[in-house]
PDB file of C-alpha atoms in Angstrom:
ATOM      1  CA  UNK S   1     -30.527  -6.114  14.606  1.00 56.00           C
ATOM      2  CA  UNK S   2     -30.549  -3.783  11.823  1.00 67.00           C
ATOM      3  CA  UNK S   3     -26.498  -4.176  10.741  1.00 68.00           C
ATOM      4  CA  UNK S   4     -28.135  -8.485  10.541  1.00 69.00           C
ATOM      5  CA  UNK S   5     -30.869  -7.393   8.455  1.00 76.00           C
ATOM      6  CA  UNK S   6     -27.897  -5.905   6.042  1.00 78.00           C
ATOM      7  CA  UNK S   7     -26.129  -8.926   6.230  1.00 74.00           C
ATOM      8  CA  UNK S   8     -28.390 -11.003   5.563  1.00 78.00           C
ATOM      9  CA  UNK S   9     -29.252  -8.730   2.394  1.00 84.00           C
ATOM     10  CA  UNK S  10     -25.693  -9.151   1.441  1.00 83.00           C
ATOM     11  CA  UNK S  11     -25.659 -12.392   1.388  1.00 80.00           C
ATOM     12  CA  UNK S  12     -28.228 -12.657  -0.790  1.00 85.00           C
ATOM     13  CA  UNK S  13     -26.862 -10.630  -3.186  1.00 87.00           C
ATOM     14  CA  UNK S  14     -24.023 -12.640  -2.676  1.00 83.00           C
ATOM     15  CA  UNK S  15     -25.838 -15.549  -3.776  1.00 84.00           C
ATOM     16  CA  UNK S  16     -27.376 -13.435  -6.667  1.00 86.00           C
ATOM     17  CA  UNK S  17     -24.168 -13.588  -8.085  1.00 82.00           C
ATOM     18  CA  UNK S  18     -23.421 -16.732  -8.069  1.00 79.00           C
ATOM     19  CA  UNK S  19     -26.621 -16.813 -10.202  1.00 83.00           C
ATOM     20  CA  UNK S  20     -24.950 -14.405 -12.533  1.00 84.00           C
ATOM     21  CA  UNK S  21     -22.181 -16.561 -13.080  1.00 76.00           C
ATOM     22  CA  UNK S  22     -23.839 -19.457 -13.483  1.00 78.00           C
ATOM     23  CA  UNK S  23     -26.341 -17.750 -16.098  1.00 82.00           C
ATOM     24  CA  UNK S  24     -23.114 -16.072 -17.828  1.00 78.00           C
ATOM     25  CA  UNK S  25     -21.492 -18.910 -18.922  1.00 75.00           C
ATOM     26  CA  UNK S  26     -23.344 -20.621 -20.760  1.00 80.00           C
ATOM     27  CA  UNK S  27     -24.717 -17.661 -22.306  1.00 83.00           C
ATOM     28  CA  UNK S  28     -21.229 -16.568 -23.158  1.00 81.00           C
ATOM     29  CA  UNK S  29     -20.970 -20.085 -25.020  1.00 80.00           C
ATOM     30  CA  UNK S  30     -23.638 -19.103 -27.446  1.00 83.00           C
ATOM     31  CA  UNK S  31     -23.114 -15.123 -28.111  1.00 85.00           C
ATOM     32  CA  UNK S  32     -19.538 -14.946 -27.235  1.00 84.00           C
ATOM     33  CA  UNK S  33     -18.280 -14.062 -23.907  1.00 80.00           C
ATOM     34  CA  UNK S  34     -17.706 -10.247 -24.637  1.00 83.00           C
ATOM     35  CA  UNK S  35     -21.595  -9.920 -25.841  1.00 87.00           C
ATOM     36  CA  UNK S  36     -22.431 -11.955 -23.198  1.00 86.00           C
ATOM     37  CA  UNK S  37     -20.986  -9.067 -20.735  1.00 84.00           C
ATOM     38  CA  UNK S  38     -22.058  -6.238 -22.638  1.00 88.00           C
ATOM     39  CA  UNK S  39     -25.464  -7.553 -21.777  1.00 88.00           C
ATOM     40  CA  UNK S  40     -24.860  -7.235 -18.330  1.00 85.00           C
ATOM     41  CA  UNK S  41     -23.534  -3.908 -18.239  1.00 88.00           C
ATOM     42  CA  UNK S  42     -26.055  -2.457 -20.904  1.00 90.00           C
ATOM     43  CA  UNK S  43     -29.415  -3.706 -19.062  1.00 90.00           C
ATOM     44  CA  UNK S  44     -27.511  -2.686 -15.609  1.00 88.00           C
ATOM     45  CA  UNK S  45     -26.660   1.077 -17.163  1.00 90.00           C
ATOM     46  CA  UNK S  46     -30.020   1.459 -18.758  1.00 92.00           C
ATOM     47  CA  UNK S  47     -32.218   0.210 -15.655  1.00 90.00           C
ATOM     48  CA  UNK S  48     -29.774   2.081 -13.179  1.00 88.00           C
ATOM     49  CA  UNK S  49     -30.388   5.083 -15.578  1.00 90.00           C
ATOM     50  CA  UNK S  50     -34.324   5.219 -15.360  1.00 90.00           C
ATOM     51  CA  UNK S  51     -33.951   4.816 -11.446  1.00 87.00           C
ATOM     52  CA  UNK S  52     -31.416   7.909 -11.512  1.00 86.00           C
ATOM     53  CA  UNK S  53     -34.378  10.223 -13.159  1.00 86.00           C
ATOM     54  CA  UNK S  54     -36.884   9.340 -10.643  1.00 85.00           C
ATOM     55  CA  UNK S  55     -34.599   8.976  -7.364  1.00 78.00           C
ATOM     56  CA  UNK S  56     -35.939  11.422  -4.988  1.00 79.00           C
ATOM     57  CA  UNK S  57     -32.466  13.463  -4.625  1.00 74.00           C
ATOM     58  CA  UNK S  58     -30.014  12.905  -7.439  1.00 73.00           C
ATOM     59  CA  UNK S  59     -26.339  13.697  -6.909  1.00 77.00           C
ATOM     60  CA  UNK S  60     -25.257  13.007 -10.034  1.00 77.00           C
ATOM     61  CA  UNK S  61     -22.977  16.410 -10.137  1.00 77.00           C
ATOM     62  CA  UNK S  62     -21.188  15.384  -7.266  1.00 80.00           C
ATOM     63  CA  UNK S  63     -19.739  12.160  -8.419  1.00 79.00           C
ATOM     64  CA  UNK S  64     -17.540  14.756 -10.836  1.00 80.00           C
ATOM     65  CA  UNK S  65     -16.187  16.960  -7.879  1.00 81.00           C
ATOM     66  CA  UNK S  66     -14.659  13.333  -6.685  1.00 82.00           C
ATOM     67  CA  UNK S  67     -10.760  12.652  -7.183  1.00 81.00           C
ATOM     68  CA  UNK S  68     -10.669  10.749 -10.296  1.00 80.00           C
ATOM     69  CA  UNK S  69      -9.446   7.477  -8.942  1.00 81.00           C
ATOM     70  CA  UNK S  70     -12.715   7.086  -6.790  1.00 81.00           C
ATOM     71  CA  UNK S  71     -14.577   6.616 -10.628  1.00 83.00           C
ATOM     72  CA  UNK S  72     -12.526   3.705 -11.457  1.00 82.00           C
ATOM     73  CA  UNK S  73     -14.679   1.618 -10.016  1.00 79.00           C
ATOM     74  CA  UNK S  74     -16.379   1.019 -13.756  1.00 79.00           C
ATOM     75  CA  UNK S  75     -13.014   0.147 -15.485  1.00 84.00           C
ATOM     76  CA  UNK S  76     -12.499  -2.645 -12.703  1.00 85.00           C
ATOM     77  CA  UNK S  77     -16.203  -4.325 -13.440  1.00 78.00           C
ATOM     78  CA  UNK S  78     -15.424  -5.481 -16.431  1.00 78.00           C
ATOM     79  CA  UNK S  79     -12.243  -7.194 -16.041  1.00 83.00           C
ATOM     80  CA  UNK S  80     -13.994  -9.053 -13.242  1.00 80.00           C
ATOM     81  CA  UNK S  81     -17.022 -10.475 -15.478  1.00 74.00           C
ATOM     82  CA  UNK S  82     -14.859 -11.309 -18.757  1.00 77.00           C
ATOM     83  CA  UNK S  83     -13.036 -13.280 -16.233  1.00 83.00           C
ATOM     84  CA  UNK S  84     -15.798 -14.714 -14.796  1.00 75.00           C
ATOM     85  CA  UNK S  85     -17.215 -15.671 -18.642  1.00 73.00           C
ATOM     86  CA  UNK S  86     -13.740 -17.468 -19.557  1.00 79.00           C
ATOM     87  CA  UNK S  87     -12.954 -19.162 -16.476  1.00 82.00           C
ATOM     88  CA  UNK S  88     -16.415 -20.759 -15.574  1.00 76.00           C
ATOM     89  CA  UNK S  89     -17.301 -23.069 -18.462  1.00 75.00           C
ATOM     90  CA  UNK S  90     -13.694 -24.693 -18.335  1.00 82.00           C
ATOM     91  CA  UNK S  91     -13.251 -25.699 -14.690  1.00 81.00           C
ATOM     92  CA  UNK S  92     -17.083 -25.462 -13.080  1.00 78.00           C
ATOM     93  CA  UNK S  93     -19.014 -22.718 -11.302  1.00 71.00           C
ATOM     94  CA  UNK S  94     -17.492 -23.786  -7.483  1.00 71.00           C
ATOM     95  CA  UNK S  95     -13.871 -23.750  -8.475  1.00 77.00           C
ATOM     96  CA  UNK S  96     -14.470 -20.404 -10.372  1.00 81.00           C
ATOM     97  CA  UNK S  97     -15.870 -18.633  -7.351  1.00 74.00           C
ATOM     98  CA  UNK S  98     -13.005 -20.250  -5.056  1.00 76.00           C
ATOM     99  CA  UNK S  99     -10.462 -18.789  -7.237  1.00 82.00           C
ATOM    100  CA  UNK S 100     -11.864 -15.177  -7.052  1.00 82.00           C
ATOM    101  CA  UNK S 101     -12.190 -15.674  -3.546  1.00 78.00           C
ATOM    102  CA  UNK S 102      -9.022 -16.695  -3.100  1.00 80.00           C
ATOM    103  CA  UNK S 103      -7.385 -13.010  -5.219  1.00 85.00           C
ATOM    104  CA  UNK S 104     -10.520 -11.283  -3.352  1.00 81.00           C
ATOM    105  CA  UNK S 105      -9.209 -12.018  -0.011  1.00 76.00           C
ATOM    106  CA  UNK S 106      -5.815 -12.271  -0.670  1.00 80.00           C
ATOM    107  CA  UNK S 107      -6.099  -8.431  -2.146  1.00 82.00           C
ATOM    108  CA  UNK S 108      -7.729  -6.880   0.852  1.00 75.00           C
ATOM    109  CA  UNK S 109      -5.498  -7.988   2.979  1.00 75.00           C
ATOM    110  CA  UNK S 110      -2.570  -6.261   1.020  1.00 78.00           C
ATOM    111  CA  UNK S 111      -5.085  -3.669   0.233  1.00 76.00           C
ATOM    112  CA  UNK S 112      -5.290  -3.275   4.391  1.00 73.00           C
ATOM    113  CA  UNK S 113      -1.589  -3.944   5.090  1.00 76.00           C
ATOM    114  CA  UNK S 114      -0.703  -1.252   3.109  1.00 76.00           C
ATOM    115  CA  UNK S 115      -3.442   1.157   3.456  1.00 69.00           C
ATOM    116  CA  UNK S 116      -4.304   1.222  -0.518  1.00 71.00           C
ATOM    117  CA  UNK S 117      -6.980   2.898  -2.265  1.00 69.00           C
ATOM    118  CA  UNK S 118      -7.791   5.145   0.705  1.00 61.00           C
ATOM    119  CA  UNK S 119      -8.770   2.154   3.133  1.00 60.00           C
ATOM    120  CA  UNK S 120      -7.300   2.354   6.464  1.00 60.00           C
ATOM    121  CA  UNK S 121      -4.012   0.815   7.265  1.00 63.00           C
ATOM    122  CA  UNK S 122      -4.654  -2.431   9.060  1.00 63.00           C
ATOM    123  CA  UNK S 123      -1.209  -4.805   9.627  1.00 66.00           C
ATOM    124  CA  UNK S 124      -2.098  -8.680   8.354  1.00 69.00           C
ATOM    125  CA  UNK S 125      -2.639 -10.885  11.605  1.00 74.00           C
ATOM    126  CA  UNK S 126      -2.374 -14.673  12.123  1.00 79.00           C
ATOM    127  CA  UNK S 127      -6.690 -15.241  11.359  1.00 79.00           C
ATOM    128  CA  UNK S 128      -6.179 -13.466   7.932  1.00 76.00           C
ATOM    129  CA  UNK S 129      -3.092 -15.112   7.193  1.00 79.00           C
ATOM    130  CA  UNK S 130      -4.558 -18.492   8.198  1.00 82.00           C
ATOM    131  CA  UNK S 131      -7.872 -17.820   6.646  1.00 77.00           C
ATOM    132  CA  UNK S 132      -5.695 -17.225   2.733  1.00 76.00           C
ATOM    133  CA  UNK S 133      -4.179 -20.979   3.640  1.00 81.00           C
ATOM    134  CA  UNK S 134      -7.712 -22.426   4.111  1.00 79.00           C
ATOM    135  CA  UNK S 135      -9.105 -21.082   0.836  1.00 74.00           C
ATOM    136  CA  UNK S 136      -5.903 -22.259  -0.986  1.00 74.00           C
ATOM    137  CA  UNK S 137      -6.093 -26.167   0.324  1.00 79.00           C
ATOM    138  CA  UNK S 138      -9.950 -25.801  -0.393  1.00 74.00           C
ATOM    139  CA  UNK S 139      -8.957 -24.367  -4.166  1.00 68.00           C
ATOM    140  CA  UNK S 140      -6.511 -27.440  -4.242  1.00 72.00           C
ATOM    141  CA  UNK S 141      -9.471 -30.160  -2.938  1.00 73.00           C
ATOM    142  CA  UNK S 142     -11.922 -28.788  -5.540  1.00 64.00           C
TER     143      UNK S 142
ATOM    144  CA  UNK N   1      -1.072 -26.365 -19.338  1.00 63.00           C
ATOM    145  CA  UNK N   2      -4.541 -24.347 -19.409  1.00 76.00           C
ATOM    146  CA  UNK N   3      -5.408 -24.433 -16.061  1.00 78.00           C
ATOM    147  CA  UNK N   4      -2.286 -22.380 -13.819  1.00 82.00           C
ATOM    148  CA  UNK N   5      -3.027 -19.544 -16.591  1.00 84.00           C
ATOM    149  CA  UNK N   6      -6.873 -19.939 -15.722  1.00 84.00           C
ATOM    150  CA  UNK N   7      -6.376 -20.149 -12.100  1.00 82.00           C
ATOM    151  CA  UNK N   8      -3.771 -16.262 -12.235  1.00 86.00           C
ATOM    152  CA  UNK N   9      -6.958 -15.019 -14.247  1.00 86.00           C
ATOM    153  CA  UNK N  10      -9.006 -16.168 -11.214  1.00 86.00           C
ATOM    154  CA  UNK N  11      -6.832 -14.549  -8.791  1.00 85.00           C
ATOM    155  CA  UNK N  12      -6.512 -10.895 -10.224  1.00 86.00           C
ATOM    156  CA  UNK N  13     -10.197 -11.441 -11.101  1.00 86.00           C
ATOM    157  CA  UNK N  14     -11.148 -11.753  -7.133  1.00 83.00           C
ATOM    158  CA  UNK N  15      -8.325  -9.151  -6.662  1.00 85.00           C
ATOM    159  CA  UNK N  16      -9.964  -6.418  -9.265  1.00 86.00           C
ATOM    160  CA  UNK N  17     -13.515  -7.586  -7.140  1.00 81.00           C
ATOM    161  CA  UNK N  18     -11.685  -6.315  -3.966  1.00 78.00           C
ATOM    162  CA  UNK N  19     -10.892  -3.363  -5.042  1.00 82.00           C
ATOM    163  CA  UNK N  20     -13.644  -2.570  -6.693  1.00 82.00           C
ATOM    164  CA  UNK N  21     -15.646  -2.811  -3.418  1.00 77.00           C
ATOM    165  CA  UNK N  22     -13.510  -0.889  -1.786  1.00 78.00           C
ATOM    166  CA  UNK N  23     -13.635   2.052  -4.027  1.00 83.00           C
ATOM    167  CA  UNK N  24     -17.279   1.973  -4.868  1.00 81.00           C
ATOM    168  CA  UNK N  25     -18.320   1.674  -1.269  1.00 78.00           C
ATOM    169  CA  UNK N  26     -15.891   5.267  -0.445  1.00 81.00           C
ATOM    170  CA  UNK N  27     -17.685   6.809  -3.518  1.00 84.00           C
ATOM    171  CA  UNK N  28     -21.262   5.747  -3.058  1.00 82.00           C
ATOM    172  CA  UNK N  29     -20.754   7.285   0.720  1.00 80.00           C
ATOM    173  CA  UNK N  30     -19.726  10.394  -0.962  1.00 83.00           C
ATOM    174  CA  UNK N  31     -22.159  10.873  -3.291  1.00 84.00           C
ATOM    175  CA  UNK N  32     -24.825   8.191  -3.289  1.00 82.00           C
ATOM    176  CA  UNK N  33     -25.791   4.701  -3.995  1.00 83.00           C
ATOM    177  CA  UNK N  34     -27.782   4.731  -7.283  1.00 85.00           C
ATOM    178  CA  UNK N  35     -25.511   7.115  -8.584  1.00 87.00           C
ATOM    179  CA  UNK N  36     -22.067   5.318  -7.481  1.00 86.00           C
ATOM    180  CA  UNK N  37     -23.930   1.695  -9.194  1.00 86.00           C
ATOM    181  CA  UNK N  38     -25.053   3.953 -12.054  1.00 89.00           C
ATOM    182  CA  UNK N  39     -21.133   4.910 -12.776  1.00 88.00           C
ATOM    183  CA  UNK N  40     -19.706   1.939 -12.472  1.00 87.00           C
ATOM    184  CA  UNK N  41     -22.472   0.363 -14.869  1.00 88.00           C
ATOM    185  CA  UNK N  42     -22.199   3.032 -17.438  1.00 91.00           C
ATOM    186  CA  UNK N  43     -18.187   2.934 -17.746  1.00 89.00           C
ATOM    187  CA  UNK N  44     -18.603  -0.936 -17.690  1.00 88.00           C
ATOM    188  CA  UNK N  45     -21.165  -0.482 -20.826  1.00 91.00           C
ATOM    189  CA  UNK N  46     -18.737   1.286 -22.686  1.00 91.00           C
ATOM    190  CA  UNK N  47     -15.965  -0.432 -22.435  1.00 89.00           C
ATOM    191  CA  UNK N  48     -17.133  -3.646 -23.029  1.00 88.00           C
ATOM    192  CA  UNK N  49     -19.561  -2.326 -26.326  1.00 90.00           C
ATOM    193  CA  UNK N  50     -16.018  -1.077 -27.769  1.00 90.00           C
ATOM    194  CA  UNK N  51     -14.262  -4.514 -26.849  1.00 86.00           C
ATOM    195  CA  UNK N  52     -17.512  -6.022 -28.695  1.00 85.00           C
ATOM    196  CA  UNK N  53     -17.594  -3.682 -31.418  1.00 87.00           C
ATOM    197  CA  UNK N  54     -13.899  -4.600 -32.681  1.00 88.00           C
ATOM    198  CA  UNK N  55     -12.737  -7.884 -31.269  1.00 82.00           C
ATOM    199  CA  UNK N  56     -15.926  -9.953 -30.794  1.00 79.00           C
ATOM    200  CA  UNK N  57     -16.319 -12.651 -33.778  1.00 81.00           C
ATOM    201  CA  UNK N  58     -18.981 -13.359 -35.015  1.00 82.00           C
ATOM    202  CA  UNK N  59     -21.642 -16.286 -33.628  1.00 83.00           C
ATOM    203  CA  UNK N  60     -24.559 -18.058 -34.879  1.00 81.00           C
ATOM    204  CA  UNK N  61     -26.974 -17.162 -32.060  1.00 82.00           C
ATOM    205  CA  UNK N  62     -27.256 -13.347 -30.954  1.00 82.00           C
ATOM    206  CA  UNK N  63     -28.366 -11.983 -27.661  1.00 82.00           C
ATOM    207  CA  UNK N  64     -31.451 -10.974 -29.690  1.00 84.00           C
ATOM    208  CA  UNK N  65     -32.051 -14.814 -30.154  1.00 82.00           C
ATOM    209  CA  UNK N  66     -31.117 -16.477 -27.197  1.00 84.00           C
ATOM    210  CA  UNK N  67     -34.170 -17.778 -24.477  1.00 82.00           C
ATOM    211  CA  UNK N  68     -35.105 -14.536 -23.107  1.00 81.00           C
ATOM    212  CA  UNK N  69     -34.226 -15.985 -19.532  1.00 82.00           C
ATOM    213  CA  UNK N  70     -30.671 -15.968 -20.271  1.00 82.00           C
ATOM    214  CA  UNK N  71     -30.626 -12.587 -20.214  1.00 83.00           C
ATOM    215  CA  UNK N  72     -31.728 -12.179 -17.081  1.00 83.00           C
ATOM    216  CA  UNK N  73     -27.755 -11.849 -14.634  1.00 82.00           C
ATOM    217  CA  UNK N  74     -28.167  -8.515 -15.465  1.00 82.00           C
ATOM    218  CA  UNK N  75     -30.649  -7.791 -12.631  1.00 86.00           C
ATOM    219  CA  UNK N  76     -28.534  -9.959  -9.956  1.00 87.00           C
ATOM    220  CA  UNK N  77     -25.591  -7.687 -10.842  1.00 83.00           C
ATOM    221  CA  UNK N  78     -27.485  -4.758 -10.399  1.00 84.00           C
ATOM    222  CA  UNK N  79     -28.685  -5.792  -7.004  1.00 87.00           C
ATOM    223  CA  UNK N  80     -25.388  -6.958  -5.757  1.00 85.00           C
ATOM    224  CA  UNK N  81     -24.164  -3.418  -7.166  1.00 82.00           C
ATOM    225  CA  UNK N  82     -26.928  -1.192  -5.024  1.00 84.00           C
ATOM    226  CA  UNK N  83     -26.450  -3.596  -1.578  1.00 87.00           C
ATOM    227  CA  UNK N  84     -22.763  -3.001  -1.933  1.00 81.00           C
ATOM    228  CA  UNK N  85     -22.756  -0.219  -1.639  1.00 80.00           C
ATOM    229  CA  UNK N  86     -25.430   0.491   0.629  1.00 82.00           C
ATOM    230  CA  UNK N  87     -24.072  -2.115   3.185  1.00 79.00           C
ATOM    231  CA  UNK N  88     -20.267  -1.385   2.990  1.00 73.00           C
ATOM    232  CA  UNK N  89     -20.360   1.992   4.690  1.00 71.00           C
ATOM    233  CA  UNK N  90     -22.733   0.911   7.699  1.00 72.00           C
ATOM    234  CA  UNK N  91     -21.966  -2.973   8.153  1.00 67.00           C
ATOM    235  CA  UNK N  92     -17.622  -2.134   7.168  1.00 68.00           C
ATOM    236  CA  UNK N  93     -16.083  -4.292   4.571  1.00 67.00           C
ATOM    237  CA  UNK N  94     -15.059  -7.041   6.555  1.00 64.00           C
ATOM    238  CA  UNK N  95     -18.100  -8.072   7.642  1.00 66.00           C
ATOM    239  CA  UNK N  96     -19.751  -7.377   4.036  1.00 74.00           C
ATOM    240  CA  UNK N  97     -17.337  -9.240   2.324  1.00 72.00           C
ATOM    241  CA  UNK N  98     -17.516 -12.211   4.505  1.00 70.00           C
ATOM    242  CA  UNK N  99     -21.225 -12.045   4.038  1.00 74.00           C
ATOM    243  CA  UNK N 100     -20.890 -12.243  -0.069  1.00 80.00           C
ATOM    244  CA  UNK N 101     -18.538 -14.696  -0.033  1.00 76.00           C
ATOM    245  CA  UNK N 102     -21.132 -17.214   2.184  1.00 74.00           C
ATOM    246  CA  UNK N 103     -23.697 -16.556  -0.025  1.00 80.00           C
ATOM    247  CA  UNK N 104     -21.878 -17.415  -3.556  1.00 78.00           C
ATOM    248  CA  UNK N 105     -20.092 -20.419  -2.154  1.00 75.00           C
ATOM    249  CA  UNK N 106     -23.448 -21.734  -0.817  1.00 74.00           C
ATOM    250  CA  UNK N 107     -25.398 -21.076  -4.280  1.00 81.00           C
ATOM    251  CA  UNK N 108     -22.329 -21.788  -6.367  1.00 77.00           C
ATOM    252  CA  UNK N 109     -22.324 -25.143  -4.600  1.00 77.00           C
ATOM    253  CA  UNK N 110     -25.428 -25.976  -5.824  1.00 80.00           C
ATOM    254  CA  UNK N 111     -25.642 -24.978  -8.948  1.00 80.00           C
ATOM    255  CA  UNK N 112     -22.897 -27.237  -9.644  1.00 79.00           C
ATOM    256  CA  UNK N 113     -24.294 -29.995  -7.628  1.00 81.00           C
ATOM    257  CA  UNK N 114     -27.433 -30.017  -9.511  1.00 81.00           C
ATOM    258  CA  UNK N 115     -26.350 -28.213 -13.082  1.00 76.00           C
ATOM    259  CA  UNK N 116     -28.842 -25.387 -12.331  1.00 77.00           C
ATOM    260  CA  UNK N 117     -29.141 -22.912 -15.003  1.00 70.00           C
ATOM    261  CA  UNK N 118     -27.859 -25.424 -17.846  1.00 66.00           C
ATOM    262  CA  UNK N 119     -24.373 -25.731 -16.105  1.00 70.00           C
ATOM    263  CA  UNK N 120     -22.675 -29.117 -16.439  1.00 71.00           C
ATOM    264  CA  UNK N 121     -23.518 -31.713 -13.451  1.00 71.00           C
ATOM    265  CA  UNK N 122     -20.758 -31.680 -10.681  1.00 71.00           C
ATOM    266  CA  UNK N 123     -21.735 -33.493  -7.909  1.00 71.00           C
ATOM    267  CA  UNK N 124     -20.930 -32.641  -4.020  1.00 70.00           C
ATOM    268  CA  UNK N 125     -18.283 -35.631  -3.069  1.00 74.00           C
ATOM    269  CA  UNK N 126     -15.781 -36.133  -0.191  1.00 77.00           C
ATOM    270  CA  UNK N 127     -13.306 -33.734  -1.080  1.00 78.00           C
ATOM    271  CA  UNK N 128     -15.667 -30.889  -2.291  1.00 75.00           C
ATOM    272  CA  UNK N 129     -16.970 -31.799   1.512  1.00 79.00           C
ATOM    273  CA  UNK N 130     -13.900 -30.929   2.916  1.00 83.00           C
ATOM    274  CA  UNK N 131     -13.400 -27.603   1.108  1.00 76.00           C
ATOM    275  CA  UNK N 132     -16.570 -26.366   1.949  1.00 77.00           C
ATOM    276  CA  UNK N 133     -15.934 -27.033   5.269  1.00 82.00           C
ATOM    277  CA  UNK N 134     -12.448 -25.546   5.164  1.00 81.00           C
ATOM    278  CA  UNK N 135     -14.163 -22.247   3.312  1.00 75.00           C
ATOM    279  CA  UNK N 136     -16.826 -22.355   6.676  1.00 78.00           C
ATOM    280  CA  UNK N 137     -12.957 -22.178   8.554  1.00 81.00           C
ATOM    281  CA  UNK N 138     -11.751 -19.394   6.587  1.00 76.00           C
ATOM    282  CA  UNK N 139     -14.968 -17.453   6.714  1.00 72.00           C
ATOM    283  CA  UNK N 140     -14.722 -17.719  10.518  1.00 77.00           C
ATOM    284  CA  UNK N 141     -11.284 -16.337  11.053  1.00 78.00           C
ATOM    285  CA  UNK N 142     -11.817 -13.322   8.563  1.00 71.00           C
ATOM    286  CA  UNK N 143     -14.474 -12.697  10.996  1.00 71.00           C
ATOM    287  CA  UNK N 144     -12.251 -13.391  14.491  1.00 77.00           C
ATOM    288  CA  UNK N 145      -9.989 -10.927  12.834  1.00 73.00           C
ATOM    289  CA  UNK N 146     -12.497  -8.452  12.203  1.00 68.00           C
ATOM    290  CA  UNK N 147     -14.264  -9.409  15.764  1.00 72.00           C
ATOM    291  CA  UNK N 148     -10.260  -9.067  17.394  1.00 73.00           C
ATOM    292  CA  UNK N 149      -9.108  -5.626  15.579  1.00 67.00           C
ATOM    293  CA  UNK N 150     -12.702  -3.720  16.904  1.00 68.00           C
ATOM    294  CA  UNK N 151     -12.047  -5.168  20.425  1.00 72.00           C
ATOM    295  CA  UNK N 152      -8.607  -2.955  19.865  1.00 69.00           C
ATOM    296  CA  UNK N 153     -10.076  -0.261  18.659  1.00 66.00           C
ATOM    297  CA  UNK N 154     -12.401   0.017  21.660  1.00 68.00           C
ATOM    298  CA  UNK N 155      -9.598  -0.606  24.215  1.00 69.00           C
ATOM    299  CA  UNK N 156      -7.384   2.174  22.779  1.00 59.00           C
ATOM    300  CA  UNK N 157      -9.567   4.815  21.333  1.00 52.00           C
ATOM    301  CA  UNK N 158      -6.838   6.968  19.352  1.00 45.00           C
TER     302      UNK N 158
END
């Protein structure tokens, strides 16, 4: 009951940024793309910032005893949203989000086949296999 | 000629996504979830205000002068950010992912379908039918998969 209550949640964040995306674009047509990010990232930092002060336990000194490749995590953000600023405007909101779904799923499964990134090694089956096919014909129908 | 380059930008786009989930979910279990978003946000910030600072020409409109709503993705990033994080560790990624990926196709669906949010008009016909249907398909055998490999894990306990 509670792991569906987190679902759910996720998929409304899911949905959230599809919202993003659809906001970005044309925003990025106006300001430039670039400015168009930095405006995610800035109000995302600064918001995240105040709710770092008043959290109840911050662990901000632990996030530097990590390896460094866990931190990475911020260099890979942007890549994903200047993408996401180019693409959409040119070919449409639902093709944009099929073709990050299509390098999103294709990547975790070599991601699992190869036990990457710390993840735990998990050999690619049929489903997986026949769920990247699906996404591609979809990418090729829309 | 455009649209193969668009559609590899796509792909390593989606692929960058992945990995970003899977790295941020790890960290925000070791230390916590505001400060794992917080991170990520902050190096994201920077990086992008030096890409703006030096390569950004210049445009008429500002993101000073722009409708005020415009500005508001920021808060759906943040959100999708903090659940991420949050969920991956207690829900696994599997089951998060699949759970994102319903929700954006859904909403991206109809934003297009009714040109929400000033987006250009693309309306749902046959063939965008079909895909969705075909995404529906895929969804379901990432989760058979997932369903399949726990089933394993319970049989043989290592």
């Amino acid at each position: 009951m509670k792991h569906a209550l987190i679902l759910l949640g996720v998929l409304v964040a899911g949905m959230g940024l599809s919202v993003e995306a659809g906001l970005l674009g044309p925003l990025g047509e106006q300001v430039g793309h670039l400015s168009a990010t930095l405006s995610i990232f800035l109000v995302g930092a600064l918001l995240l910032s105040l709710a770092l002060v008043f959290s109840p336990s911050p662990k901000l000194a632990t996030l530097f005893r990590q390896p460094r490749w866990l931190l990475i995590g911020g260099i890979l953000g942007p890549i994903y949203v200047i993408v996401l600023t180019l693409a959409a405007p040119l070919v449409g909101i639902g093709m944009t989000m099929v073709g990050i779904l299509c390098g999103q799923v294709g990547a975790s499964l070599v991601i699992d086949h190869f036990g990457w990134l710390g993840s735990e090694r998990r050999k690619v089956d049929g489903y997986r296999v026949g769920a990247l096919v699906m996404i591609l014909a979809a990418l090729w129908l829309m | 000629m455009l649209l193969p380059f668009i559609f590899v930008l796509l792909l390593v786009g989606g692929a960058v996504l992945a990995a970003q989930s899977s790295i941020n979910g790890r960290l925000g279990a070791k230390t916590g979830v505001i400060e794992s978003a917080w991170l990520t946000f902050v190096m994201g910030a920077v990086l992008i205000f030096l890409l703006v600072f030096f390569f950004e020409p210049t445009h008429q409109a500002t993101l000073f002068s722009v409708p005020k709503w415009q500005l508001t993705g920021a808060l759906f990033g943040v959100v999708y950010m903090l659940t991420i994080v949050f969920a991956v560790p207690r829900v696994g990624t599997a089951a998060a992912t699949v759970a994102v990926i319903s929700g954006q196709l859904l909403m991206s669906l109809l934003i297009d379908h009714f040109g929400w949010l000033a987006n250009a008009v693309r309306p749902l016909d046959g063939s965008r039918y079909l895909a969705m249907a075909l995404l529906i398909g895929a969804i379901g055998l990432i989760y058979l998969s997932h369903q399949q490999r726990q089933r394993r894990l319970i049989n043989q306990p290592s």
